[in-house]
XYZ file of C-alpha atoms in Angstrom:
656
model
C 34.403 65.024 -18.948
C 32.640 66.498 -16.328
C 34.673 69.080 -14.600
C 35.007 69.336 -10.418
C 34.231 72.967 -9.479
C 34.934 72.499 -5.819
C 34.671 76.202 -4.431
C 36.975 77.500 -0.978
C 34.384 79.512 1.172
C 36.932 82.122 2.480
C 39.283 83.048 1.032
C 39.460 86.764 -2.008
C 41.114 84.868 -4.815
C 42.075 88.163 -7.121
C 43.445 89.848 -3.510
C 47.157 89.251 -1.979
C 46.899 88.503 2.110
C 49.714 89.876 3.382
C 50.110 88.546 7.298
C 51.529 91.628 10.006
C 53.792 90.032 11.592
C 56.170 86.568 10.283
C 54.900 83.404 13.093
C 57.385 82.056 14.450
C 56.888 78.309 13.061
C 59.309 75.144 11.000
C 58.536 75.413 7.663
C 56.701 73.497 5.688
C 56.528 71.013 3.279
C 55.414 72.210 -0.572
C 52.236 70.526 -1.714
C 52.316 68.606 -4.682
C 50.507 70.103 -7.309
C 47.759 67.715 -8.848
C 46.828 64.937 -6.934
C 46.799 60.806 -8.466
C 44.087 57.549 -6.708
C 44.995 54.478 -6.850
C 42.959 53.090 -10.173
C 39.563 51.434 -9.035
C 38.187 48.337 -11.784
C 36.112 48.981 -13.627
C 33.568 47.727 -16.679
C 34.967 43.870 -18.066
C 37.845 43.130 -17.422
C 40.137 39.165 -18.130
C 41.510 37.570 -15.087
C 42.751 33.981 -14.872
C 41.225 33.549 -18.781
C 37.743 34.098 -17.616
C 36.100 37.699 -18.060
C 34.212 39.509 -14.932
C 32.740 43.076 -15.027
C 33.552 45.520 -12.320
C 31.138 47.481 -11.101
C 33.146 50.091 -8.082
C 36.007 47.777 -7.762
C 33.324 45.261 -7.078
C 32.140 42.107 -9.154
C 28.851 41.804 -10.522
C 26.773 39.036 -11.065
C 23.129 38.079 -12.781
C 21.670 39.880 -15.606
C 23.883 42.397 -17.231
C 22.816 45.320 -19.508
C 26.801 46.349 -21.724
C 26.434 47.625 -25.448
C 22.868 46.858 -25.909
C 23.643 42.947 -25.095
C 22.531 41.574 -22.458
C 25.174 39.000 -20.337
C 24.872 37.404 -17.386
C 27.682 36.543 -14.304
C 27.045 33.327 -11.759
C 27.717 33.989 -8.423
C 31.106 33.855 -8.219
C 30.873 36.364 -10.704
C 32.542 34.737 -14.332
C 30.228 35.040 -17.073
C 28.906 32.914 -18.839
C 29.396 32.076 -22.799
C 29.265 28.620 -25.293
C 26.253 27.413 -22.462
C 22.006 27.510 -22.229
C 20.822 28.893 -20.275
C 17.412 28.743 -18.254
C 16.256 31.759 -16.470
C 13.867 31.201 -12.930
C 10.493 31.906 -15.755
C 11.545 28.903 -17.729
C 12.858 31.239 -20.468
C 15.517 30.315 -22.812
C 18.727 32.104 -23.534
C 21.883 31.244 -25.435
C 25.282 33.197 -24.943
C 27.736 32.893 -27.834
C 31.649 32.613 -26.895
C 32.304 35.632 -26.017
C 29.240 35.681 -23.366
C 26.838 37.717 -25.425
C 23.263 36.394 -25.247
C 21.609 35.799 -28.893
C 18.669 39.296 -30.359
C 16.835 38.993 -33.518
C 18.684 37.000 -34.902
C 18.353 32.930 -36.226
C 21.577 30.831 -35.148
C 22.571 27.500 -35.786
C 24.310 25.792 -32.370
C 24.929 21.490 -32.594
C 23.059 21.228 -35.544
C 19.528 22.781 -34.912
C 17.836 25.772 -35.251
C 17.049 28.351 -33.202
C 15.156 31.810 -33.367
C 16.316 34.811 -30.549
C 13.336 37.759 -30.328
C 14.645 41.557 -30.399
C 14.546 40.295 -25.810
C 17.308 37.725 -26.858
C 15.001 34.969 -25.922
C 13.960 32.054 -27.596
C 11.069 31.760 -29.606
C 9.199 29.020 -31.143
C 9.361 25.466 -30.118
C 13.078 23.321 -30.460
C 14.945 20.277 -28.599
C 18.710 22.121 -26.355
C 21.189 20.639 -24.831
C 22.264 21.605 -21.108
C 24.899 19.679 -18.873
C 24.382 16.718 -21.051
C 19.825 17.179 -19.839
C 17.455 17.311 -23.208
C 15.496 19.807 -23.095
C 12.356 20.689 -24.978
C 11.175 23.906 -25.212
C 7.457 25.228 -26.180
C 6.826 28.873 -27.004
C 9.686 30.090 -25.902
C 9.792 28.561 -22.400
C 10.386 24.656 -20.950
C 8.399 21.946 -20.946
C 7.003 19.986 -18.966
C 5.348 15.857 -18.786
C 3.770 15.006 -21.596
C 5.057 16.301 -25.273
C 4.051 15.305 -27.946
C 7.397 16.260 -30.941
C 7.574 15.506 -34.307
C 4.617 12.586 -33.895
C 6.795 11.209 -31.484
C 6.115 11.295 -27.237
C 8.006 12.107 -24.795
C 8.032 12.330 -20.846
C 10.020 15.383 -19.406
C 10.658 16.239 -15.741
C 8.960 18.683 -13.744
C 13.119 19.854 -14.728
C 12.829 20.135 -17.712
C 14.893 17.080 -18.183
C 13.589 14.110 -20.806
C 12.858 10.490 -19.544
C 13.990 7.414 -20.863
C 14.832 3.862 -20.697
C 12.016 2.924 -18.996
C 8.126 2.364 -18.631
C 6.197 5.606 -17.898
C 1.889 6.320 -17.751
C 0.007 8.841 -19.396
C -2.589 10.913 -17.578
C -4.558 8.317 -19.054
C -2.673 5.742 -17.026
C -1.978 4.137 -20.980
C 1.089 2.093 -20.577
C 4.430 4.162 -22.829
C 8.297 2.581 -23.313
C 10.211 5.687 -23.443
C 13.635 4.459 -25.684
C 16.736 5.552 -25.701
C 16.498 8.048 -27.533
C 13.547 9.974 -25.181
C 10.390 8.940 -27.775
C 7.909 6.191 -26.847
C 8.585 3.820 -29.020
C 5.940 3.274 -31.455
C 4.120 0.581 -34.635
C 6.628 -1.970 -34.144
C 7.561 -4.961 -31.217
C 10.256 -4.645 -29.262
C 12.371 -6.626 -27.146
C 13.230 -5.245 -23.446
C 14.543 -7.064 -20.919
C 14.736 -9.876 -22.680
C 10.665 -9.319 -22.390
C 8.364 -9.476 -26.194
C 5.827 -6.262 -26.466
C 3.768 -4.480 -29.189
C 2.523 -0.740 -29.494
C 0.070 0.218 -32.145
C 0.548 4.099 -33.293
C -0.775 6.101 -30.289
C 2.684 3.439 -28.552
C -0.355 2.058 -25.767
C 1.033 -1.372 -25.665
C -1.138 -3.767 -27.405
C 0.299 -7.069 -26.024
C -0.391 -9.325 -22.257
C 2.922 -8.497 -20.490
C 5.588 -8.023 -17.432
C 6.812 -4.917 -17.032
C 9.262 -2.997 -14.583
C 7.983 0.671 -13.334
C 8.448 2.211 -10.854
C 10.382 -0.932 -9.206
C 7.600 -2.931 -8.728
C 6.648 -5.465 -11.209
C 2.773 -5.141 -12.579
C 0.911 -6.687 -15.749
C -0.181 -4.463 -18.509
C -3.071 -5.730 -20.484
C -5.132 -4.307 -23.259
C -2.999 -0.964 -22.539
C -2.977 -0.319 -19.249
C -1.325 -1.779 -15.310
C -3.510 -4.384 -15.163
C -5.165 -4.739 -11.124
C -7.284 -7.495 -8.929
C -7.379 -11.407 -10.585
C -5.302 -12.487 -13.056
C -3.927 -15.622 -14.775
C -0.554 -15.707 -16.059
C 0.939 -18.238 -17.419
C -0.931 -21.236 -15.600
C -0.634 -19.541 -12.280
C -2.733 -17.193 -10.174
C -2.700 -13.521 -8.662
C -3.707 -10.936 -7.652
C -2.253 -7.618 -7.892
C -3.205 -4.570 -5.695
C -5.524 -1.027 -6.902
C -1.474 0.066 -8.006
C -1.167 -2.616 -9.508
C 2.056 -4.354 -7.242
C 1.672 -8.174 -7.503
C 0.883 -9.079 -3.558
C 4.091 -11.219 -2.894
C 5.397 -14.068 0.819
C 1.969 -12.978 2.224
C -1.152 -14.115 2.512
C -4.988 -12.875 1.123
C -8.126 -13.580 1.959
C -10.906 -12.373 -0.288
C -14.660 -14.274 -1.276
C -14.222 -15.479 2.255
C -10.927 -18.385 0.805
C -7.332 -18.039 1.810
C -4.720 -17.774 -0.711
C -0.877 -17.195 -0.361
C 1.869 -15.615 -2.862
C 4.926 -17.033 -2.988
C 8.101 -14.314 -3.529
C 7.927 -13.640 -7.073
C 3.833 -13.217 -7.258
C 2.234 -16.739 -8.118
C -0.467 -17.830 -5.883
C 0.082 -21.818 -4.204
C -1.690 -24.182 -5.566
C -2.362 -28.444 -5.493
C 0.565 -28.509 -2.463
C 0.648 -28.716 1.501
C 1.460 -25.012 2.558
C 2.767 -24.511 6.285
C 2.051 -20.692 8.364
C 2.356 -19.581 11.423
C 2.631 -23.480 13.115
C -0.663 -23.584 11.110
C -1.169 -27.002 7.804
C -2.447 -25.749 4.951
C -4.259 -27.112 1.962
C -4.774 -25.205 -1.416
C -7.228 -26.383 -4.728
C -6.217 -26.021 -7.735
C -7.447 -23.359 -7.968
C -5.051 -21.923 -5.728
C -8.381 -21.097 -2.609
C -7.306 -22.926 0.353
C -9.230 -25.774 1.753
C -12.403 -24.757 4.216
C -15.006 -26.932 5.853
C -14.131 -29.897 3.473
C -11.565 -33.612 3.485
C -9.108 -33.811 1.893
C -7.349 -37.278 0.892
C -3.534 -37.283 0.062
C -0.857 -40.290 0.384
C -3.934 -42.298 1.017
C -4.918 -39.906 4.440
C -7.632 -38.103 5.243
C -7.480 -34.154 6.619
C -9.769 -31.867 7.348
C -9.369 -28.337 7.550
C -12.233 -25.681 8.851
C -13.945 -22.382 8.309
C -11.011 -20.745 8.961
C -8.578 -23.106 6.105
C -6.343 -24.702 9.074
C -6.071 -28.648 8.966
C -7.644 -29.790 12.219
C -5.952 -31.782 15.285
C -6.729 -33.868 18.019
C -10.711 -32.976 17.849
C -13.690 -34.996 16.692
C -14.956 -33.775 13.455
C -18.992 -35.039 13.566
C -18.663 -39.100 13.957
C -15.078 -38.940 12.771
C -11.995 -38.280 14.778
C -8.725 -37.014 13.187
C -5.452 -36.615 15.310
C -2.328 -35.226 16.425
C -0.511 -34.482 12.785
C -4.344 -34.513 11.209
C -5.140 -38.258 10.025
C -8.429 -39.812 10.349
C -8.478 -42.669 12.565
C -11.391 -44.744 11.543
C -11.158 -47.128 14.596
C -11.676 -44.391 17.080
C -15.378 -44.742 18.651
C -16.470 -41.248 19.304
C -17.425 -40.755 22.933
C -21.502 -40.296 23.935
C -23.290 -40.061 26.755
C -24.352 -43.449 28.065
C -25.824 -45.455 30.921
C -22.799 -47.877 32.636
C -23.822 -50.491 34.270
C -21.604 -52.163 37.713
C -22.820 -55.316 39.340
C -26.804 -54.754 39.921
C -26.492 -50.737 40.139
C -25.880 -48.162 37.608
C -23.930 -44.417 37.148
C -24.661 -42.878 33.562
C -21.100 -41.522 32.358
C -20.991 -38.130 29.925
C -18.995 -37.832 26.697
C -16.853 -36.274 28.336
C -16.492 -38.871 31.125
C -17.927 -36.649 34.321
C -20.979 -38.208 35.626
C -23.877 -36.504 38.076
C -23.193 -36.967 42.384
C -25.663 -36.514 44.511
C -28.349 -34.139 42.349
C -30.761 -34.671 39.531
C -29.759 -34.689 36.199
C -32.809 -35.092 32.959
C -32.211 -38.165 30.766
C -34.555 -38.539 27.735
C -37.180 -36.145 29.215
C -37.243 -38.627 32.706
C -35.946 -37.229 36.165
C -33.572 -39.281 38.093
C -30.909 -39.235 41.197
C -27.845 -39.822 42.494
C -25.736 -39.960 44.920
C -23.087 -38.627 46.308
C -20.516 -41.427 44.793
C -22.990 -40.505 41.378
C -24.606 -43.891 41.656
C -28.848 -44.455 40.366
C -31.090 -43.352 43.666
C -33.680 -45.942 43.389
C -37.097 -46.773 45.668
C -37.530 -44.229 48.711
C -35.075 -40.903 49.181
C -35.368 -38.398 51.539
C -34.164 -34.771 49.803
C -34.317 -31.683 52.361
C -37.236 -33.610 54.466
C -39.314 -34.445 51.177
C -40.068 -37.869 50.116
C -39.576 -38.875 46.982
C -39.548 -42.539 44.700
C -37.665 -43.438 42.029
C -38.387 -47.493 40.302
C -36.939 -49.957 41.425
C -35.456 -51.191 37.866
C -35.618 -47.888 35.806
C -35.166 -45.616 38.597
C -37.330 -42.834 37.302
C -38.619 -40.226 39.260
C -42.317 -41.367 40.502
C -44.250 -38.467 38.422
C -47.755 -36.582 39.350
C -50.763 -38.278 40.172
C -51.517 -42.186 42.712
C -48.852 -44.353 42.126
C -48.865 -47.521 44.442
C -45.962 -48.643 46.456
C -45.154 -52.146 48.000
C -49.010 -52.470 48.396
C -49.828 -49.063 49.359
C -51.081 -45.727 47.696
C -48.777 -42.751 46.758
C -49.569 -39.099 45.349
C -46.947 -37.159 43.744
C -47.156 -34.132 42.388
C -46.110 -32.180 39.364
C -41.933 -31.888 40.831
C -42.202 -35.871 41.819
C -42.770 -34.377 46.426
C -45.481 -37.387 48.008
C -48.657 -34.821 48.836
C -48.297 -36.896 53.514
C -50.882 -35.236 55.799
C -54.045 -33.495 53.864
C -56.522 -34.658 51.015
C -56.336 -35.664 47.599
C -59.797 -35.200 45.593
C -61.308 -36.919 47.744
C -58.628 -39.101 50.224
C -56.462 -39.292 52.936
C -52.843 -39.544 53.192
C -51.611 -39.757 56.185
C -48.516 -38.280 57.944
C -46.371 -41.553 55.800
C -48.297 -40.744 52.382
C -50.396 -43.476 52.518
C -54.180 -43.833 51.564
C -56.038 -44.115 54.334
C -59.604 -45.873 53.637
C -62.095 -43.735 55.851
C -60.631 -42.125 58.369
C -61.320 -40.172 61.642
C -61.456 -36.964 60.325
C -63.938 -38.037 57.653
C -66.700 -38.921 60.567
C -68.849 -35.103 60.185
C -71.061 -33.237 58.763
C -70.753 -32.744 55.430
C -71.039 -29.352 54.003
C -71.434 -28.934 50.293
C -70.570 -26.636 48.009
C -70.731 -26.707 44.668
C -67.298 -25.868 43.251
C -66.081 -26.276 39.245
C -63.160 -29.112 38.197
C -60.725 -29.850 36.019
C -60.670 -34.053 35.064
C -57.047 -34.277 33.411
C -57.468 -37.879 31.446
C -54.777 -39.352 30.944
C -53.453 -40.423 27.614
C -53.837 -44.225 25.416
C -51.111 -45.711 23.949
C -49.792 -48.686 23.140
C -46.009 -49.428 22.070
C -45.274 -50.577 17.978
C -42.092 -51.655 16.679
C -40.399 -48.484 14.314
C -37.412 -49.847 11.630
C -34.737 -47.691 11.182
C -32.520 -47.520 8.163
C -29.198 -47.200 8.435
C -27.031 -43.754 8.297
C -24.849 -43.550 5.978
C -23.224 -40.843 4.654
C -21.214 -40.155 1.103
C -17.017 -39.760 0.665
C -15.820 -38.366 -2.542
C -13.110 -39.410 -3.400
C -10.632 -37.003 -5.125
C -9.338 -38.267 -8.406
C -6.025 -40.045 -8.488
C -3.353 -38.227 -10.823
C 0.578 -37.339 -11.755
C 2.518 -34.507 -13.106
C 4.287 -35.140 -16.614
C 7.190 -32.773 -17.353
C 5.926 -31.365 -21.883
C 8.329 -29.571 -23.470
C 7.378 -26.721 -26.294
C 9.384 -25.483 -28.360
C 9.837 -21.171 -29.153
C 6.921 -19.789 -30.891
C 8.759 -16.709 -33.752
C 8.779 -15.040 -36.467
C 11.064 -13.000 -38.889
C 10.541 -8.914 -38.535
C 12.264 -5.853 -40.229
C 14.223 -4.276 -37.627
C 15.481 -0.692 -39.234
C 18.438 1.049 -37.376
C 18.980 4.508 -38.286
C 22.194 6.418 -39.179
C 24.937 6.659 -36.272
C 26.739 9.268 -35.864
C 28.090 12.062 -33.267
C 28.757 15.475 -33.016
C 32.255 17.334 -33.668
C 31.814 21.017 -31.978
C 33.964 23.822 -33.757
C 35.839 26.407 -32.215
C 35.306 29.970 -33.485
C 37.161 31.290 -35.864
C 39.172 34.771 -35.430
C 41.455 36.498 -34.711
C 43.671 39.028 -31.732
C 43.498 42.310 -32.836
C 44.903 45.949 -30.305
C 42.038 48.156 -29.053
C 44.284 51.556 -28.028
C 42.782 53.410 -25.120
C 42.757 56.669 -24.596
C 43.414 58.220 -20.516
C 40.813 58.740 -18.896
C 41.060 62.157 -16.712
C 38.946 65.323 -15.607
C 39.826 68.635 -14.596
C 39.649 70.979 -11.249
C 39.779 73.560 -10.660
C 43.206 74.349 -8.503
C 44.697 77.640 -5.974
C 48.084 78.602 -7.480
C 50.569 80.384 -5.495
C 51.444 83.131 -7.689
C 54.773 82.709 -5.655
C 56.224 79.223 -6.259
C 53.131 77.990 -8.561
C 52.056 75.182 -5.871
C 49.099 73.870 -5.514
C 47.070 75.658 -3.225
C 44.586 72.775 -1.814
C 41.350 72.882 -2.006
C 40.502 73.921 1.638
C 41.332 77.562 3.899
C 43.304 74.865 5.847
C 46.130 74.543 3.094
C 45.558 77.748 1.999
C 46.096 78.977 5.471
C 48.794 76.364 5.742
C 51.010 77.867 2.750
C 50.620 81.384 3.178
C 52.172 81.296 6.639
C 55.105 79.643 4.635
C 55.764 82.315 2.850
C 55.593 84.437 5.328
C 57.728 82.423 7.431
C 60.464 83.766 4.486
C 59.053 87.195 5.218
C 58.292 86.520 1.967
C 53.948 88.609 0.663
C 51.914 85.857 -2.322
C 49.348 86.675 -5.102
C 47.912 83.662 -6.193
C 45.278 82.852 -8.288
C 42.199 79.853 -10.285
C 43.110 76.859 -12.502
C 42.033 74.481 -13.971
C 44.113 71.351 -13.378
C 43.801 67.663 -14.649
C 43.704 64.606 -12.949
C 44.078 61.671 -14.490
C 42.100 58.421 -13.608
C 43.008 55.936 -15.656
C 46.511 56.335 -18.039
C 46.221 55.267 -21.355
C 46.478 51.510 -22.222
C 46.858 49.167 -25.055
C 44.708 45.912 -24.734
C 45.224 42.629 -26.514
C 40.868 41.740 -27.940
C 39.837 38.991 -29.992
C 38.084 39.173 -32.792
C 35.458 36.404 -33.558
C 35.450 35.728 -37.182
C 33.983 32.829 -37.475
C 30.915 31.746 -34.666
C 31.601 28.275 -32.388
C 29.394 26.082 -34.380
C 28.121 21.921 -33.560
C 28.024 19.562 -36.925
C 26.262 16.394 -36.875
C 28.748 13.123 -38.800
C 27.529 9.844 -38.969
C 29.392 6.783 -38.432
C 27.021 4.077 -39.617
C 24.200 5.126 -41.991
C 20.453 3.877 -41.619
C 20.259 0.198 -42.939
C 16.986 -2.413 -42.086
C 18.377 -5.738 -40.738
C 16.465 -8.035 -40.388
C 15.142 -10.099 -36.068
C 13.644 -13.240 -35.207
C 11.017 -12.238 -33.268
C 10.600 -14.499 -30.164
C 6.539 -14.595 -29.397
C 6.288 -17.367 -26.890
C 9.757 -18.430 -24.938
C 10.641 -21.814 -25.666
C 8.705 -23.988 -22.145
C 8.287 -26.670 -19.714
C 5.074 -27.120 -19.172
C 3.758 -29.651 -15.848
C 0.837 -31.583 -16.587
C -1.657 -33.724 -14.616
C -1.937 -36.462 -15.959
C -5.318 -38.441 -14.049
C -4.431 -43.049 -13.113
C -8.016 -42.458 -11.597
C -10.877 -40.978 -11.822
C -13.049 -39.244 -8.795
C -15.739 -41.625 -7.360
C -18.166 -40.907 -4.917
C -17.683 -44.160 -1.843
C -21.100 -45.002 0.829
C -19.890 -45.269 4.276
C -22.595 -46.699 7.005
C -22.306 -44.201 10.112
C -25.029 -47.472 12.142
C -26.914 -49.817 10.852
C -30.424 -49.930 10.556
C -32.308 -50.834 13.583
C -35.748 -51.714 15.131
C -36.961 -49.314 17.903
C -39.895 -49.503 20.594
C -41.583 -46.122 20.823
C -45.216 -45.699 22.027
C -48.408 -44.712 19.605
C -50.997 -42.488 21.624
C -54.511 -43.460 20.619
C -55.652 -40.628 22.515
C -53.958 -38.065 23.475
C -54.750 -36.351 27.106
C -56.824 -33.832 27.532
C -58.660 -31.731 30.284
C -62.705 -32.751 31.521
C -64.244 -29.707 33.169
C -67.249 -30.939 35.987
C -69.468 -29.482 37.868
C -70.270 -30.746 41.430
C -70.908 -31.071 45.531
C -67.778 -30.930 47.603
C -67.265 -30.893 51.293
C -65.628 -27.884 52.790
C -64.630 -29.712 55.215
C -62.728 -33.097 54.135
C -62.975 -32.388 50.418
C -65.508 -35.216 49.380
C -67.022 -35.838 46.150
C -70.859 -35.849 46.773
C -71.883 -38.959 44.625
């Protein structure tokens, strides 16, 4: 042990000290020859059956090295033993029953062989079991993601734990099923959750079938998750970009509207009500749109948004509040109504013009404040107009004989008054006056170029109009019958691997008594030659001891001496000596065997088959009967002629 050689600075070790006179004071207690400190825990200590490592009386944690072996102490100081440990960098260690990590050796743990390097880290690749979870090591570290082991594919979480009993997509989007022991099915058929699947040599699912992935139903097709429109068991589905199917919702695609059931299939050949609106779905599940439907002997019409029309006109056809076409109802149109010797014009919505002009078939008509058609002369805003007494048509531009007098109307139907028209004079009442006095003057002739409007020349002919019809396509009439189909199956040989369990055998050994020698060190102390007492190691304690002897009238000598200080007394410890390490043994409970099982290729099922009672047919409906119409035939179109003439600048008379 290292010696403690503390030095007393002011004491001459070989001389004698004598005080000049005794000092009156109480006798001081004698100092003991040595001081024994309380024992401080250090090194390995077993408490309540668990091992701890103390440093200066404090439990150590984390990695510790002892006797060239690695140990790991948990946060509470307990030593890891008989278990795997994955370090923060992914390195893997195994601690023996007595705590030390395997090092520079091969070891069989739970029936599997492992190699450990000089740093105690596991080498190579192998499976380990920790906390009931399986981990795959790769190059001595925990593997993650998709991994291949002995020809089988596995998936490991980000923390390295192995997945099992679930569907999963690989990095390329291929679908695989991880069985109970973690490996993906391959080169076989299997029934999972009541559905049959086939897997190829690459572990891809090859048949088209539904799978439950991430809590939602998705369709496997060509080994991948299907998207878009898909048909399954004669039902139409729509699968989103992530493969999830639409359900309990409406969906518009290509301008067509679809509705999906709670289990995903689209409605078809049926009525559907949503938001108080009614729809009808085709056999292809698309909602009717801009078309008629005959259902239960009644006709219905569906608008551009696919909603059933109600209480409205579709062309010349009326559908009532329930959407049913009422054949007997005539569509209102604009038309003349005669009442006695008077007429009025009713619009399609029932309204009529009052106290205003209206153009009907290109002709102007005037209606009074009550809506009756005006005939004869009518003064409006100090301007006179004339409406034919029979037809009510307003006279237009030109000369008109009315009640034996000739009048001139401009293009707006306004009567000319007190003015010259082409050399003819009309007075204040609008009448043409022959040889008026204001013609008696000397004409001042001026030459002008004039455009003469020649009216059209025409005659009346009879035009025959054929009947107006439309074609109604009647859908076929049919009903559904139920056809039962038996299941389709075949026999396959299923290989069952051996079934067993692991038996853990504890380590074998014995306890032996190990004797630990006392632990001590020496210190240089100052010893009184008179009484042999340890005078301490400070000037104060030495002086105090001298004073004690001086009080007794004694002089003393003193000297240095090495004194043994015991740090820990000798003790015996019971130590476990392992003669055989703990090991795991795999015991076979049932040998491997082959079983002939029936594989259902297609379960028994019932099919609704459409039976056509009456083929679709086409019906021609007459909307308007044939009729003859009197029409004006133009023999010679109106035309303008440019002439040169001399006109009186005073009265406008044309020189003959």
